[in-house]
Coordinates of N, CA, C and O and ligand atoms in Angstrom, one line a residue:
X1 N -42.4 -7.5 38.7 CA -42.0 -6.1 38.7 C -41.3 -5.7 37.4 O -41.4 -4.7 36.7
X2 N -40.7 -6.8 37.2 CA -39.6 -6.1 35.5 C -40.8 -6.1 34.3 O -40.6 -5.5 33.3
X3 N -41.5 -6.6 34.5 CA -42.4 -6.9 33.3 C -43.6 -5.2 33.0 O -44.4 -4.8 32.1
X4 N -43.2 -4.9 34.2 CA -43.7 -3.7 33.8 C -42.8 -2.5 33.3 O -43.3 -1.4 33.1
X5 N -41.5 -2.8 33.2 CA -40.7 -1.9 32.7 C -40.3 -2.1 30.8 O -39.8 -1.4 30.0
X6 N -40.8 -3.1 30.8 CA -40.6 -3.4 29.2 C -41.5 -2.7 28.0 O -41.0 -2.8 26.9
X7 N -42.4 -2.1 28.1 CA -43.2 -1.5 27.4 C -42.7 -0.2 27.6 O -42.7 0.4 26.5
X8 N -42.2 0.6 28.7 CA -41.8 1.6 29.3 C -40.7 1.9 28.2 O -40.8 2.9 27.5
X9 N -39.3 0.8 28.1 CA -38.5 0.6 27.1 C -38.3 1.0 25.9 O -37.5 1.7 25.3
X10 N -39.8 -0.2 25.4 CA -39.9 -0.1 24.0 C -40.2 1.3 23.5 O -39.6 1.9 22.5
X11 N -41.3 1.9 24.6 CA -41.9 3.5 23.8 C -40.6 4.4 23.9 O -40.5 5.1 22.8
X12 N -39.7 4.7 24.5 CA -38.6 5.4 24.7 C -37.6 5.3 23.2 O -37.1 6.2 22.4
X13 N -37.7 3.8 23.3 CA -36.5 3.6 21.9 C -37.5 3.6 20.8 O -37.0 3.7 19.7
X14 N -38.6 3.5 20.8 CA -39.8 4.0 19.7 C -39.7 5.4 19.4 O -39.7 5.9 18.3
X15 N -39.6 6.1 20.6 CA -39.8 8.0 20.4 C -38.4 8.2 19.7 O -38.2 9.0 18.7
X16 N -37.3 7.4 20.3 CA -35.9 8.1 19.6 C -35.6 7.8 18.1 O -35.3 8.7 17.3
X17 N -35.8 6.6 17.8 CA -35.8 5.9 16.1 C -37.1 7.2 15.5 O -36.5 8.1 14.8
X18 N -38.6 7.4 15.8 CA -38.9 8.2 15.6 C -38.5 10.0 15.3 O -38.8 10.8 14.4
X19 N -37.7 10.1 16.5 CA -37.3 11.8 16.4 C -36.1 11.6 15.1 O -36.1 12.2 14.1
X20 N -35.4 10.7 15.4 CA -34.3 10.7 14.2 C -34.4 10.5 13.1 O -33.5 10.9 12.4
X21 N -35.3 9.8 12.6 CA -36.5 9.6 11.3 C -37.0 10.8 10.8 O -37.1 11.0 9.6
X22 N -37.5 11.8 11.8 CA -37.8 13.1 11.5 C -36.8 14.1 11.2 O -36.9 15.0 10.3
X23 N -35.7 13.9 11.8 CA -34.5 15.4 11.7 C -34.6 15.5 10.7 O -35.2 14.7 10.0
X24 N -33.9 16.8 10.2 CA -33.8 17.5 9.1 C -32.6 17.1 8.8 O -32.2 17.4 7.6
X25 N -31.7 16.4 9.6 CA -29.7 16.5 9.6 C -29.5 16.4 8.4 O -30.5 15.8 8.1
X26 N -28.6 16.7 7.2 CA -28.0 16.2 6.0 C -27.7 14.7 6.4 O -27.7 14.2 7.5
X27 N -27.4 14.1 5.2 CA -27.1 12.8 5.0 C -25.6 12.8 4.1 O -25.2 11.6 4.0
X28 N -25.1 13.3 3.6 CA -24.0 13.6 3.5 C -23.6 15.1 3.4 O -24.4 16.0 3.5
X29 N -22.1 15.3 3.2 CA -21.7 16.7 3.2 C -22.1 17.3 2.5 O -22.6 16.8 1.5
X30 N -22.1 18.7 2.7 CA -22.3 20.0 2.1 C -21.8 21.3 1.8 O -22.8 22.1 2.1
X31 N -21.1 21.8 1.6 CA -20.9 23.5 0.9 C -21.9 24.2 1.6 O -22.8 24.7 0.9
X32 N -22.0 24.4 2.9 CA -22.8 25.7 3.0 C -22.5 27.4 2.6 O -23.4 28.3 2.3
X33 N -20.9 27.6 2.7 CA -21.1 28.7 2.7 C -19.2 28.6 2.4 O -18.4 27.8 2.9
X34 N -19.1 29.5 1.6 CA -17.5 29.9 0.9 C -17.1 31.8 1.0 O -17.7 32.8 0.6
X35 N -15.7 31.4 1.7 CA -15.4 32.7 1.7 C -13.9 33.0 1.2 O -12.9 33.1 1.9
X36 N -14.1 33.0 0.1 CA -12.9 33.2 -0.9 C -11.6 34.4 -0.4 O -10.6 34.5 -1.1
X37 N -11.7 34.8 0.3 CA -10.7 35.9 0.8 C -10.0 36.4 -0.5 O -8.9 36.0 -0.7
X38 N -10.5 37.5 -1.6 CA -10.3 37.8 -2.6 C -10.3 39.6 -2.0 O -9.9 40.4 -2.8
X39 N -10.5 39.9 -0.9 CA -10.8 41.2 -0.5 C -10.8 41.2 0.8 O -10.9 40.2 1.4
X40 N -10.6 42.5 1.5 CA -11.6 42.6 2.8 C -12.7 42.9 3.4 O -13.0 43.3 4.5
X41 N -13.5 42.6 2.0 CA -15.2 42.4 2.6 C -15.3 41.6 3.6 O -15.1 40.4 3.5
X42 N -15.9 42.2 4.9 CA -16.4 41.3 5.5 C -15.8 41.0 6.6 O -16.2 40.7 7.7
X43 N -14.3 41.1 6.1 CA -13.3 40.6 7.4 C -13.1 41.5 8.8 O -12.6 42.5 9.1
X44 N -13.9 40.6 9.5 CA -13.7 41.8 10.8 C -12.9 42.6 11.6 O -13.3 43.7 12.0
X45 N -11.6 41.9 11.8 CA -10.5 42.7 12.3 C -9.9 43.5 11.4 O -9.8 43.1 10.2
X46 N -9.4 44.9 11.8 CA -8.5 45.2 10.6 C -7.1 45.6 10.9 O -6.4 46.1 10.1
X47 N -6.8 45.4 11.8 CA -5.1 45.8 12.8 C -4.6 44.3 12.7 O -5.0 43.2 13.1
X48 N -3.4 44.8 11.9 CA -2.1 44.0 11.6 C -2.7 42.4 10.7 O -2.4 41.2 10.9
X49 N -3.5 43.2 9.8 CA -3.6 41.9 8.7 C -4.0 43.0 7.3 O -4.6 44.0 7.5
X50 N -3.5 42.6 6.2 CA -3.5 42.8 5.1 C -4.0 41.6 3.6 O -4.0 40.4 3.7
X51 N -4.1 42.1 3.0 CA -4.5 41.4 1.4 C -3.1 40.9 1.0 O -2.1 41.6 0.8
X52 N -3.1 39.4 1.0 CA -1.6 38.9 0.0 C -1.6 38.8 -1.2 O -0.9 37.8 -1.3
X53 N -1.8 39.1 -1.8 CA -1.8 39.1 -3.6 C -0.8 38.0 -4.2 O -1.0 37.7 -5.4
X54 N 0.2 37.4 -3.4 CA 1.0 36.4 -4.1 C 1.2 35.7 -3.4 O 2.2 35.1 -3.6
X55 N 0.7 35.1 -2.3 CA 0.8 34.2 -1.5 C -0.5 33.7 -1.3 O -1.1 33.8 -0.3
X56 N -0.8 33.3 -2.3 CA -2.5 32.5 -1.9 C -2.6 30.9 -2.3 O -1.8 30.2 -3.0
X57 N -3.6 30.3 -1.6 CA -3.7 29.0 -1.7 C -4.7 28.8 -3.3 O -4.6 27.9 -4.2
X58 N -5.8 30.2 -3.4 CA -6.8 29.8 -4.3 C -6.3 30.6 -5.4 O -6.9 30.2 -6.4
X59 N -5.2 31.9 -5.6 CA -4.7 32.4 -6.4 C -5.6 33.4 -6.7 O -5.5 33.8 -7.8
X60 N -6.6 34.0 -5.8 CA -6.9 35.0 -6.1 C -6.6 36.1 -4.5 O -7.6 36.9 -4.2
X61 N -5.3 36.2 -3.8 CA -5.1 36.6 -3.0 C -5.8 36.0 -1.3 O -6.8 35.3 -1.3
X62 N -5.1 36.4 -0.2 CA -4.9 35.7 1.2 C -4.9 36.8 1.8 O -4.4 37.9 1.6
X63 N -5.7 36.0 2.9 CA -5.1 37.4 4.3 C -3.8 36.9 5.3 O -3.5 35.9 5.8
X64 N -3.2 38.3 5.3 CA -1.5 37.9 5.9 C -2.1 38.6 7.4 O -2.7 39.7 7.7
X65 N -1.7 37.6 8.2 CA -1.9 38.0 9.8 C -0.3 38.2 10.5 O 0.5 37.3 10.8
X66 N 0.0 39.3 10.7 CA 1.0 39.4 11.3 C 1.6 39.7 12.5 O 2.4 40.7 12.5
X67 N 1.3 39.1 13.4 CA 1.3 39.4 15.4 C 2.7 38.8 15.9 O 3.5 37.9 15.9
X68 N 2.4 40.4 16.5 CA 3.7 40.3 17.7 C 3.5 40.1 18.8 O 4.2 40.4 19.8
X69 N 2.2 39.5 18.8 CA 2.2 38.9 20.3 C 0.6 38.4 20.1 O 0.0 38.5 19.0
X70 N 0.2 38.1 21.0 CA -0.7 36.9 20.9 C -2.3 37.3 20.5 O -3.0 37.8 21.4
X71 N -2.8 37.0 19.4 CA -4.1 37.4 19.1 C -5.1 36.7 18.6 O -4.8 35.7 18.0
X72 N -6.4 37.1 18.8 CA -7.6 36.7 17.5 C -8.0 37.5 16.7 O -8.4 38.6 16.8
X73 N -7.8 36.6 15.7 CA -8.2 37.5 14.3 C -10.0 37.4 14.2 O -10.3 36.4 13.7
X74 N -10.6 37.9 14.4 CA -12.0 37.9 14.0 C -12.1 37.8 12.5 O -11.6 38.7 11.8
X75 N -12.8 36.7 11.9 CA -12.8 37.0 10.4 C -14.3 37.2 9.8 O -14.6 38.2 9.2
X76 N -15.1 36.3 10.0 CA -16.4 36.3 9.4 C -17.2 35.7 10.3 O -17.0 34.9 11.2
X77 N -18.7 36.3 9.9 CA -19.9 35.9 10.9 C -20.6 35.5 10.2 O -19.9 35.5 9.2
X78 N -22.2 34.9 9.7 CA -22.7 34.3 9.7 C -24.4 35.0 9.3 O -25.1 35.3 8.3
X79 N -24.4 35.1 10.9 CA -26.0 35.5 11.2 C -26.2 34.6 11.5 O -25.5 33.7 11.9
X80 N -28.2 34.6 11.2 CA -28.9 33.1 11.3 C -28.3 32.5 10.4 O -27.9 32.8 9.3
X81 N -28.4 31.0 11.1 CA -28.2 30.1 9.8 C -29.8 28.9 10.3 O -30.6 29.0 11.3
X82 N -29.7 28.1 9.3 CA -31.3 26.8 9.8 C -30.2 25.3 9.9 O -30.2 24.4 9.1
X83 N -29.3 25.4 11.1 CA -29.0 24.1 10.5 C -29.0 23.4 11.7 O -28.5 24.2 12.5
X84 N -29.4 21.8 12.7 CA -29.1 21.3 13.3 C -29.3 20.0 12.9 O -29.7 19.8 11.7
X85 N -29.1 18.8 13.7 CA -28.6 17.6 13.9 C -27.8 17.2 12.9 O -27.8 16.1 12.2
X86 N -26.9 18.2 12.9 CA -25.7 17.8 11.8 C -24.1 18.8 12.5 O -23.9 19.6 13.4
X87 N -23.4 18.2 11.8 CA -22.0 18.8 12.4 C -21.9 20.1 11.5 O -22.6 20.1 10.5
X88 N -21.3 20.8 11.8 CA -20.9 22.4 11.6 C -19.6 22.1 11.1 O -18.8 21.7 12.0
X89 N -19.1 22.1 9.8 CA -17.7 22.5 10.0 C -16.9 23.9 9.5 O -17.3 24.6 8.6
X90 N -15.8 24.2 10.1 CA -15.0 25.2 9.9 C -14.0 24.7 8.9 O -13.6 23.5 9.1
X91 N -13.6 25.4 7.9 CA -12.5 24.8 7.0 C -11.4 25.8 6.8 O -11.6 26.9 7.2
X92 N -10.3 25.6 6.2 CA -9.5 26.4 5.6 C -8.0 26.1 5.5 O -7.3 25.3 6.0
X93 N -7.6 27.0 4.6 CA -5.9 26.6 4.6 C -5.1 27.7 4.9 O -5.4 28.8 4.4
X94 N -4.2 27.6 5.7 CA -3.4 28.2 6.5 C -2.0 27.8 6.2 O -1.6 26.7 5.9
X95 N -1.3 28.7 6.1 CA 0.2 29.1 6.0 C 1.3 29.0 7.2 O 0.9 28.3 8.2
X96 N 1.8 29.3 7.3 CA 2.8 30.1 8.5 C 4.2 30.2 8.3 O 4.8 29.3 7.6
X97 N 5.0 31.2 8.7 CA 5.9 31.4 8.8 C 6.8 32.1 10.1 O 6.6 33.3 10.2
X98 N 7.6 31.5 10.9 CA 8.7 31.7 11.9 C 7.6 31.5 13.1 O 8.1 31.5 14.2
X99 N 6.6 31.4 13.0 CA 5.5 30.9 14.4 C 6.2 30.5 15.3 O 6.9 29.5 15.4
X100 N 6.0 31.9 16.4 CA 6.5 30.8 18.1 C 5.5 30.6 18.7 O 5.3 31.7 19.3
X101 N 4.5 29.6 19.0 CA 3.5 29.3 19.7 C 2.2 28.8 18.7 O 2.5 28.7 17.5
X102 N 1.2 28.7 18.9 CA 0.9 27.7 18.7 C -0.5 28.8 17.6 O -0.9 29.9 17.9
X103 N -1.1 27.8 16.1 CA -2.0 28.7 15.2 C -3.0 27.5 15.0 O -2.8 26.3 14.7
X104 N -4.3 28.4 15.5 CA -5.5 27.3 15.2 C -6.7 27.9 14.9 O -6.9 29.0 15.4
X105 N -7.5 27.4 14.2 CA -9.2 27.9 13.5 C -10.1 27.6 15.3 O -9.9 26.9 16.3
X106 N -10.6 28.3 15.2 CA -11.8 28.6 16.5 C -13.3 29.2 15.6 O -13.4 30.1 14.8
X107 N -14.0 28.5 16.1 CA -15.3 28.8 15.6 C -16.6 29.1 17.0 O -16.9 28.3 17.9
X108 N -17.2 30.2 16.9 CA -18.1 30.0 18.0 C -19.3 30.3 17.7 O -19.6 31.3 17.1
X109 N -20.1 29.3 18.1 CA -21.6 29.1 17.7 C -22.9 29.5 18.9 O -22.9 29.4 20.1
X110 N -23.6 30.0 18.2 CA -24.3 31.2 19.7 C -25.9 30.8 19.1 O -26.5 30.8 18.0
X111 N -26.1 30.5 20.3 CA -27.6 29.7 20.4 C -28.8 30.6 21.4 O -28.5 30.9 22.5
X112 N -29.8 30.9 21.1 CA -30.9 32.0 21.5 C -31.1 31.5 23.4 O -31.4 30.4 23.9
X113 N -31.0 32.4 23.8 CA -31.3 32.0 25.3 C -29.9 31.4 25.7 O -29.6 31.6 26.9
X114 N -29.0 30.7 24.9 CA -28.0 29.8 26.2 C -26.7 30.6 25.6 O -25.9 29.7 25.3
X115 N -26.1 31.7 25.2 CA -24.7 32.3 25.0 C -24.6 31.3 24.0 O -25.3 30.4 23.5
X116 N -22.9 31.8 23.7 CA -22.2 30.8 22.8 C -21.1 30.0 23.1 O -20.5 30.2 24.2
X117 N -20.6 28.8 22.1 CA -19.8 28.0 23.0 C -18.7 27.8 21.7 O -19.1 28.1 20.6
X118 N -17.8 27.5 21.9 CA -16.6 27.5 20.9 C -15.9 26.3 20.5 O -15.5 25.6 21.4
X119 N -15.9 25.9 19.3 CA -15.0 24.6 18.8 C -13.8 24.7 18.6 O -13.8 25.4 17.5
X120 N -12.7 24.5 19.0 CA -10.8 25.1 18.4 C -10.3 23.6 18.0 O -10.3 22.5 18.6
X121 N -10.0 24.0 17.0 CA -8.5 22.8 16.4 C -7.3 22.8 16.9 O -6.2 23.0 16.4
X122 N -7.6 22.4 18.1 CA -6.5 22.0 19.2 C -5.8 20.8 18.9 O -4.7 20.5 19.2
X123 N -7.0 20.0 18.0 CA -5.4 18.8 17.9 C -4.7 18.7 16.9 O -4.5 17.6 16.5
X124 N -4.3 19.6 16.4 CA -3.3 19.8 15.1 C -3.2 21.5 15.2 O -3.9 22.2 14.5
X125 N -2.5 21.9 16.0 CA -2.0 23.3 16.2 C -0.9 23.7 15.0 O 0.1 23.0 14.9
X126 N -1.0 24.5 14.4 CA 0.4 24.6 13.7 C 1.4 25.7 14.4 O 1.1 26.7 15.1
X127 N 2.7 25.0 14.1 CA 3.8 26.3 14.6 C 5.1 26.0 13.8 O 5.2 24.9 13.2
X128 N 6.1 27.0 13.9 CA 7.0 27.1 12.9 C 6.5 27.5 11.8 O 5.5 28.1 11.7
X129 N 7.4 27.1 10.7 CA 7.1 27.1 9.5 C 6.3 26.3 8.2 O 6.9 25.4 7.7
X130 N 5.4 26.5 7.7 CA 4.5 25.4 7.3 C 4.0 25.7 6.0 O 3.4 26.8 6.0
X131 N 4.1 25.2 5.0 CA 3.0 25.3 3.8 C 2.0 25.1 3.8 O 1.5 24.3 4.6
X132 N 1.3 25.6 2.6 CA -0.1 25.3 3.2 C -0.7 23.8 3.1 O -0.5 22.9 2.4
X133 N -1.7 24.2 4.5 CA -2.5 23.0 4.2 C -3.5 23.0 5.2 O -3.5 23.7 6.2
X134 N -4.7 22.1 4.7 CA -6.0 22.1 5.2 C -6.2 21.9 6.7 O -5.6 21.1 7.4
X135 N -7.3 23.0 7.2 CA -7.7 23.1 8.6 C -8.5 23.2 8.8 O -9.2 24.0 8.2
X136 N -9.1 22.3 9.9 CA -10.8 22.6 10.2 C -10.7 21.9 11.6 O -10.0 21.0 11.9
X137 N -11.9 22.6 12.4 CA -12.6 22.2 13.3 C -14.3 22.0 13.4 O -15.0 22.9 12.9
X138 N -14.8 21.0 14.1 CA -16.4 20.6 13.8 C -16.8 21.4 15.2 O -16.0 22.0 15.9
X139 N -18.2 21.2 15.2 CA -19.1 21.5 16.1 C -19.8 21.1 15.9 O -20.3 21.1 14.8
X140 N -20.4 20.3 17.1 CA -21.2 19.5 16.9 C -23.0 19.7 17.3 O -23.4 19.8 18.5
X141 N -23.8 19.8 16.2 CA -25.5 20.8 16.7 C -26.3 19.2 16.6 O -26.6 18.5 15.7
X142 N -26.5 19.2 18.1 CA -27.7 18.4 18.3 C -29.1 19.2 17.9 O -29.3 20.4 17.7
X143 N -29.9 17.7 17.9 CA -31.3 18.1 17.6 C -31.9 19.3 18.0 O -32.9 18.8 18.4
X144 N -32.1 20.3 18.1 CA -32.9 21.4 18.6 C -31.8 22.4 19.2 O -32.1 23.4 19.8
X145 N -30.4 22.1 18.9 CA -29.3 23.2 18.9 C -29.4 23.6 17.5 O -29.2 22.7 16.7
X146 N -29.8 25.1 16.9 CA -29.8 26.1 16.0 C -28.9 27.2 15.8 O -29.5 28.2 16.3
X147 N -27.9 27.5 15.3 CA -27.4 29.0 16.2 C -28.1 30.0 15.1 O -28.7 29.9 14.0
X148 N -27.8 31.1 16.1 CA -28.6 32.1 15.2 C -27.3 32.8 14.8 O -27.4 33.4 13.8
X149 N -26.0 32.9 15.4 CA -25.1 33.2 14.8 C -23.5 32.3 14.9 O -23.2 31.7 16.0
X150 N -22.6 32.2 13.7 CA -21.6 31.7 14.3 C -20.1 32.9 13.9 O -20.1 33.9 13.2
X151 N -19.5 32.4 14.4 CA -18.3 33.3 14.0 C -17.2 32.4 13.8 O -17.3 31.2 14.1
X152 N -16.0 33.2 13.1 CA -15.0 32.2 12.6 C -13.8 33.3 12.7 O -14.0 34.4 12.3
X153 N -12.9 32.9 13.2 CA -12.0 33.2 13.8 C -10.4 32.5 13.1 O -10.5 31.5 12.4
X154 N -8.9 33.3 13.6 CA -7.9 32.7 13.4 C -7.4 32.8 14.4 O -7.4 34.0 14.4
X155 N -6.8 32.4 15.6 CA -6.3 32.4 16.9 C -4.6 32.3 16.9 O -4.2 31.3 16.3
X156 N -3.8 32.9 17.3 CA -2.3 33.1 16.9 C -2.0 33.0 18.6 O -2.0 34.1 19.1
X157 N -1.8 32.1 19.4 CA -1.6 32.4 20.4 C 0.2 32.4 20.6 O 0.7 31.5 21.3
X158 N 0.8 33.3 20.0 CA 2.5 33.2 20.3 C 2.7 34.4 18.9 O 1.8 35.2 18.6
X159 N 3.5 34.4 18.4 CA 4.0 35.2 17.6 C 4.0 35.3 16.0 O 3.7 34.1 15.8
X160 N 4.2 35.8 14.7 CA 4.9 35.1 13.6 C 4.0 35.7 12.7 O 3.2 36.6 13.0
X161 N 4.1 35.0 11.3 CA 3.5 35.4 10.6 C 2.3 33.9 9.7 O 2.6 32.7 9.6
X162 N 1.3 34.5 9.3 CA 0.4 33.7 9.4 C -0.6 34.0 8.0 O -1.2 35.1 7.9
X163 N -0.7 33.0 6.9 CA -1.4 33.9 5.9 C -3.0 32.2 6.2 O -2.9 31.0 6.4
X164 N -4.4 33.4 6.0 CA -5.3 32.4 5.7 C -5.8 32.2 4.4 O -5.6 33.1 3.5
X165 N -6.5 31.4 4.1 CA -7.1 31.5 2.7 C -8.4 30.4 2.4 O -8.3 29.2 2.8
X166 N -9.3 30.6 1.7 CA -9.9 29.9 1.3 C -10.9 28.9 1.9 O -11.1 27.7 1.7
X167 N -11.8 30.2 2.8 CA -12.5 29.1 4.0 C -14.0 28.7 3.5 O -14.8 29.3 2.7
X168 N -14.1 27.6 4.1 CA -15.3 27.0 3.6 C -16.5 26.4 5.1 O -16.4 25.7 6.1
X169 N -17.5 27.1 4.6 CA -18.3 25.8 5.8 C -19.2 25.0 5.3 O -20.1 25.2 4.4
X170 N -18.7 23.4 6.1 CA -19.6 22.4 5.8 C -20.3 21.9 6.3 O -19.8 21.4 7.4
X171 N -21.7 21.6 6.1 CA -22.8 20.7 6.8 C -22.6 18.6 6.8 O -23.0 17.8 5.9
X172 N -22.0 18.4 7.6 CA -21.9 16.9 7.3 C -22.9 16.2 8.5 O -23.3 16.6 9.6
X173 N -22.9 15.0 8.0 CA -24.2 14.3 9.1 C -23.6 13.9 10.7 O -22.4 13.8 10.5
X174 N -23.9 13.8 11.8 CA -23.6 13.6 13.0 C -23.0 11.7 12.9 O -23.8 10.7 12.7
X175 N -21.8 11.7 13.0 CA -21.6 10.2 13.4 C -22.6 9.7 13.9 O -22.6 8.5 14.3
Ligands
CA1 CA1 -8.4 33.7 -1.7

Protein backbone atom coordinates (compact mmCIF):
# COMPACT_ATOMS: atom_id res chain seq x y z
CA UNK A 1 0.00 0.00 0.00
CA UNK A 2 2.81 2.62 1.02
CA UNK A 3 4.63 2.05 -2.18
CA UNK A 4 1.99 3.63 -3.90
CA UNK A 5 2.22 6.83 -2.04
CA UNK A 6 5.81 7.50 -2.87
CA UNK A 7 5.60 8.86 -6.34
CA UNK A 8 2.49 10.74 -5.10
CA UNK A 9 5.26 12.49 -2.72
CA UNK A 10 7.91 12.99 -4.97
CA UNK A 11 5.54 14.97 -7.67
CA UNK A 12 4.07 17.31 -4.88
CA UNK A 13 7.73 18.28 -3.49
CA UNK A 14 8.70 18.37 -7.44
CA UNK A 15 5.59 21.04 -8.07
CA UNK A 16 6.70 23.11 -4.93
CA UNK A 17 10.82 23.32 -5.57
CA UNK A 18 9.34 24.02 -9.05
CA UNK A 19 6.70 27.00 -8.30
CA UNK A 20 9.55 28.52 -6.06
CA UNK A 21 12.15 28.30 -8.85
CA UNK A 22 9.59 30.22 -10.80
CA UNK A 23 8.48 33.25 -8.32
CA UNK A 24 9.29 36.48 -9.18
CA UNK A 25 10.15 37.17 -5.02
CA UNK A 26 13.31 39.52 -4.78
CA UNK A 27 16.36 37.94 -3.49
CA UNK A 28 17.42 40.55 -1.41
CA UNK A 29 16.09 43.97 -0.16
CA UNK A 30 14.81 46.78 -1.99
CA UNK A 31 13.77 50.55 -1.96
CA UNK A 32 10.50 50.28 -3.47
CA UNK A 33 9.05 53.42 -2.74
CA UNK A 34 10.24 56.76 -0.48
CA UNK A 35 8.19 59.30 1.01
CA UNK A 36 10.27 61.98 2.26
CA UNK A 37 7.61 64.02 4.17
CA UNK A 38 9.10 67.41 2.80
CA UNK A 39 5.27 68.67 2.38
CA UNK A 40 1.72 67.65 2.52
CA UNK A 41 1.50 66.10 -0.72
CA UNK A 42 -0.17 63.25 -0.52
CA UNK A 43 -0.78 63.01 3.14
CA UNK A 44 -4.18 61.97 3.68
CA UNK A 45 -5.45 63.14 6.94
CA UNK A 46 -5.37 66.77 7.46
CA UNK A 47 -6.98 67.49 11.17
CA UNK A 48 -4.49 67.94 13.90
CA UNK A 49 -1.19 67.35 11.97
CA UNK A 50 1.07 69.93 10.57
CA UNK A 51 4.61 70.43 8.62
CA UNK A 52 7.71 70.50 11.32
CA UNK A 53 10.31 72.42 9.84
CA UNK A 54 12.80 71.80 12.85
CA UNK A 55 12.14 68.71 14.07
CA UNK A 56 13.01 66.34 11.34
CA UNK A 57 14.86 63.08 11.21
CA UNK A 58 15.92 63.81 7.29
CA UNK A 59 16.15 67.72 7.80
CA UNK A 60 14.05 68.56 5.29
CA UNK A 61 10.93 68.93 7.69
CA UNK A 62 8.28 66.16 9.62
CA UNK A 63 4.75 65.67 10.09
CA UNK A 64 3.76 66.67 13.82
CA UNK A 65 0.70 64.57 14.89
CA UNK A 66 -0.96 65.94 17.71
CA UNK A 67 -4.08 63.94 19.48
CA UNK A 68 -6.02 64.44 22.27
CA UNK A 69 -7.34 61.45 22.21
CA UNK A 70 -7.00 58.43 20.28
CA UNK A 71 -6.45 58.34 16.41
CA UNK A 72 -5.29 57.13 12.87
CA UNK A 73 -3.37 59.20 10.93
CA UNK A 74 -4.01 58.07 7.36
CA UNK A 75 -0.79 58.98 5.56
CA UNK A 76 -0.10 57.56 2.09
CA UNK A 77 -1.50 54.99 -0.43
CA UNK A 78 0.06 53.25 -2.98
CA UNK A 79 -2.45 52.00 -5.72
CA UNK A 80 -1.40 49.02 -7.67
CA UNK A 81 1.76 47.82 -6.90
CA UNK A 82 3.34 44.02 -8.87
CA UNK A 83 4.79 42.60 -5.88
CA UNK A 84 4.42 39.10 -4.26
CA UNK A 85 6.29 36.23 -2.73
CA UNK A 86 8.26 38.65 -0.90
CA UNK A 87 7.72 40.60 2.39
CA UNK A 88 6.20 44.18 2.20
CA UNK A 89 7.79 46.37 4.45
CA UNK A 90 6.60 49.56 6.17
CA UNK A 91 9.46 51.76 7.54
CA UNK A 92 9.95 54.94 9.29
CA UNK A 93 11.19 57.14 12.11
CA UNK A 94 9.05 58.33 14.64
CA UNK A 95 9.49 60.76 17.51
CA UNK A 96 7.25 61.23 20.57
CA UNK A 97 6.64 63.35 23.13
CA UNK A 98 4.50 63.10 26.67
CA UNK A 99 2.62 59.84 24.94
CA UNK A 100 -0.02 58.31 27.17
CA UNK A 101 -0.71 55.07 25.40
CA UNK A 102 0.59 53.35 23.09
CA UNK A 103 2.30 54.75 18.99
CA UNK A 104 2.61 52.25 16.17
CA UNK A 105 3.03 52.07 12.07
CA UNK A 106 -0.07 49.99 10.68
CA UNK A 107 -0.07 49.15 7.18
CA UNK A 108 -3.02 47.56 5.26
CA UNK A 109 -2.73 45.64 2.14
CA UNK A 110 -5.99 45.09 -0.02
CA UNK A 111 -6.10 42.15 -2.37
CA UNK A 112 -8.86 41.99 -5.43
CA UNK A 113 -11.80 39.86 -4.46
CA UNK A 114 -10.69 39.05 -0.66
CA UNK A 115 -10.83 42.93 1.29
CA UNK A 116 -7.79 44.00 3.12
CA UNK A 117 -5.83 42.79 6.01
CA UNK A 118 -3.48 44.87 8.26
CA UNK A 119 0.12 44.46 9.59
CA UNK A 120 0.78 46.73 13.17
CA UNK A 121 4.09 47.05 15.05
CA UNK A 122 2.75 45.77 17.99
CA UNK A 123 5.85 44.56 19.31
CA UNK A 124 7.76 47.62 19.97
CA UNK A 125 4.82 50.17 20.66
CA UNK A 126 6.35 53.48 21.60
CA UNK A 127 5.06 55.68 24.51
CA UNK A 128 6.37 58.41 26.62
CA UNK A 129 9.05 60.30 25.50
CA UNK A 130 11.37 59.09 22.77
CA UNK A 131 13.86 60.23 20.17
CA UNK A 132 13.89 59.23 17.12
CA UNK A 133 14.25 56.10 15.93
CA UNK A 134 13.46 53.36 13.33
CA UNK A 135 9.99 51.63 12.83
CA UNK A 136 8.63 49.18 10.79
CA UNK A 137 6.21 46.54 10.31
CA UNK A 138 6.28 43.51 7.44
CA UNK A 139 3.54 41.81 5.70
CA UNK A 140 3.92 39.04 4.53
CA UNK A 141 2.61 38.35 0.38
CA UNK A 142 2.60 34.85 -0.49
CA UNK A 143 2.73 33.51 -3.90
CA UNK A 144 -0.27 34.81 -5.77
CA UNK A 145 -1.16 37.45 -2.87
CA UNK A 146 -0.81 40.87 -5.10
CA UNK A 147 -2.40 43.93 -3.55
CA UNK A 148 -3.75 46.29 -5.77
CA UNK A 149 -3.58 48.80 -2.99
CA UNK A 150 -1.69 49.38 0.35
CA UNK A 151 -2.02 52.05 2.81
CA UNK A 152 0.19 53.36 5.51
CA UNK A 153 -0.89 54.74 8.37
CA UNK A 154 0.31 56.21 12.03
CA UNK A 155 -1.93 54.81 14.88
CA UNK A 156 -1.83 57.05 18.28
CA UNK A 157 -4.00 54.94 20.39
CA UNK A 158 -3.78 57.34 23.84
CA UNK A 159 -2.79 60.79 23.69
CA UNK A 160 0.51 63.21 23.08
CA UNK A 161 2.43 64.40 20.63
CA UNK A 162 4.05 62.50 17.88
CA UNK A 163 6.29 63.80 14.88
CA UNK A 164 6.83 61.13 11.70
CA UNK A 165 9.39 61.20 9.16
CA UNK A 166 11.02 59.68 6.58
CA UNK A 167 9.13 56.56 5.42
CA UNK A 168 10.30 54.05 3.25
CA UNK A 169 8.93 50.79 1.58
CA UNK A 170 10.83 47.68 1.26
CA UNK A 171 10.74 44.60 -0.85
CA UNK A 172 12.77 41.87 1.04
CA UNK A 173 12.69 37.99 0.25
CA UNK A 174 10.23 35.74 2.36
CA UNK A 175 12.27 33.77 5.14
CA1 LIG B 1 11.21 64.70 5.90
Amino acid sequence: MNTQKIPIVAFVFIMTVLAAACSQGPDRPEEIGRFPINDMEGIITRSGVQIDREITSDGNGSLLVTANEPVTVKLYETGDIHLENAQLIYRAQLRTENVEGQVYLEMWCSFPGKGEFFSRALQSPLSGTMEWSTQETPFLLQKGENPDNVKMNLVINGKGKVWIDDIRLVMAPLR
